[in-house]
């Protein structure tokens, strides 16, 4: 197989390609047109593009073929769609670009977008966000559901897109660049708590898959593997990918948030202005 | 709205959302069907292929319309899964009432066209059942067909004698008379279960 064969989509999805083109297009347009003082540095731009391209690569290249026919590659695909890709995108903090783009939208369109804002705020409630984050992993890995999702092309696409969108929402909430001191962003303590809370059920699920003796996901047995590999090995590797990297990413996230919190320690005191006023 | 009532509303909404999600989840899991095999109605596209039969002629799926078709991917050098599955299907068909047997068709698709010549496939399928046909084609056509049914196949490296293993689907895809995908037989399904499902399918709007 030539290099081109590895790069072209296994299952061509115009909607997916359009989605990625639009995201990169709008991001590039925003970068070029926005005032220089708000523009993210080249490091942040690189992190954003790498995050987006990783998600694209696992959906629209030969990688997708291996994800459909090997359980452990499928787990790797979801690790990128739900964790690593959105993690990088949120960490690169494209908020200034989005703010600029939003300022370019006409008031009529803004009004039309309002319901989206309500849905967004509802989904970003910490309880809902963490429930969805873990719930979706459990949902798509529930054996009968997983079986159907791997058999049906439509369900397969819904599964991958739902993982990507939910990943973006969750890591966006966690790495919200606004400080909780002077905005309504989620407090650092709560963010750390969420990261720890979502890690536990993922570790339990991963360990369950690793230590189960029978075949939990027989769809790969039923539908043939991309290359002959013992089913136990495939399942073991898949379980490890569900168990260890997500737990490590939670810890990495906690460290990043701790660093932010320590930087802000003592810098700003929310009531200082009021206190000063009342004591003078 | 005060901040307090606002947060209470949010909390109530989140509880409602979780309840709804749980109910939906429970609903998804409670599909109790009378089929012994796995019901795949609506999950997969209707039967379509254009392959070569054992006489060397091109055959399309529509030429077998009106029959209950059991599509199975394999290769004739297969040591275990293929002979076991074909034998099971043949026995299930044999156990059906005589008048329904002629409405069934075992469609064996060889995904090893390099080794499986039409002659070899013919003697292979004839050994198992007279209701079986053997098909193959160029690798591209086979890849397309297997992709359509969300399956694949792969070749191991050949050993010193040139023998190699082929990984392929162990499942049987069952299509009704109209060609709609209906059932999936997992490799562990018993002959009796297969027979019961085939009879039920054959008796459905039997004209």
Coordinates of N, CA and C in Angstrom, one line a residue, chain A residues 138 201-211 236 238-244:
Chain A
X138 N -19.1 4.6 29.1 CA -19.8 3.4 29.5 C -20.9 3.0 28.5
X201 N -14.2 6.0 37.7 CA -14.9 5.0 36.9 C -14.2 4.5 35.6
X202 N -13.4 5.4 35.1 CA -12.7 4.9 33.9 C -11.6 3.9 34.2
X203 N -11.0 4.0 35.4 CA -10.0 3.0 35.8 C -10.7 1.7 36.1
X204 N -11.9 1.8 36.7 CA -12.7 0.6 37.1 C -13.0 -0.2 35.8
X205 N -13.5 0.6 34.8 CA -14.0 0.0 33.5 C -12.8 -0.6 32.8
X206 N -11.7 0.1 32.7 CA -10.5 -0.4 32.1 C -10.0 -1.7 32.7
X207 N -9.9 -1.7 34.1 CA -9.4 -2.8 34.8 C -10.4 -4.0 34.6
X208 N -11.7 -3.7 34.6 CA -12.7 -4.8 34.3 C -12.4 -5.5 33.0
X209 N -12.1 -4.7 32.0 CA -11.9 -5.3 30.6 C -10.6 -6.1 30.7
X210 N -9.5 -5.5 31.3 CA -8.2 -6.2 31.4 C -8.4 -7.5 32.1
X211 N -9.1 -7.6 33.2 CA -9.1 -8.8 34.0 C -10.2 -9.8 33.6
X236 N -7.0 -7.3 25.9 CA -6.1 -6.8 27.0 C -5.5 -5.4 26.7
X238 N -6.7 -3.2 24.6 CA -7.8 -2.3 24.6 C -8.2 -1.9 26.0
X239 N -8.2 -2.8 27.0 CA -8.5 -2.5 28.4 C -7.4 -1.6 29.0
X240 N -6.2 -1.9 28.6 CA -5.1 -1.1 29.2 C -5.2 0.4 28.7
X241 N -5.6 0.5 27.4 CA -5.8 1.8 26.8 C -7.0 2.6 27.4
X242 N -7.9 1.8 27.9 CA -9.1 2.5 28.6 C -8.7 2.8 30.0
X243 N -7.8 2.1 30.6 CA -7.5 2.2 32.0 C -6.4 3.3 32.3
X244 N -5.2 3.1 31.7 CA -4.1 3.9 32.1 C -4.0 5.3 31.5

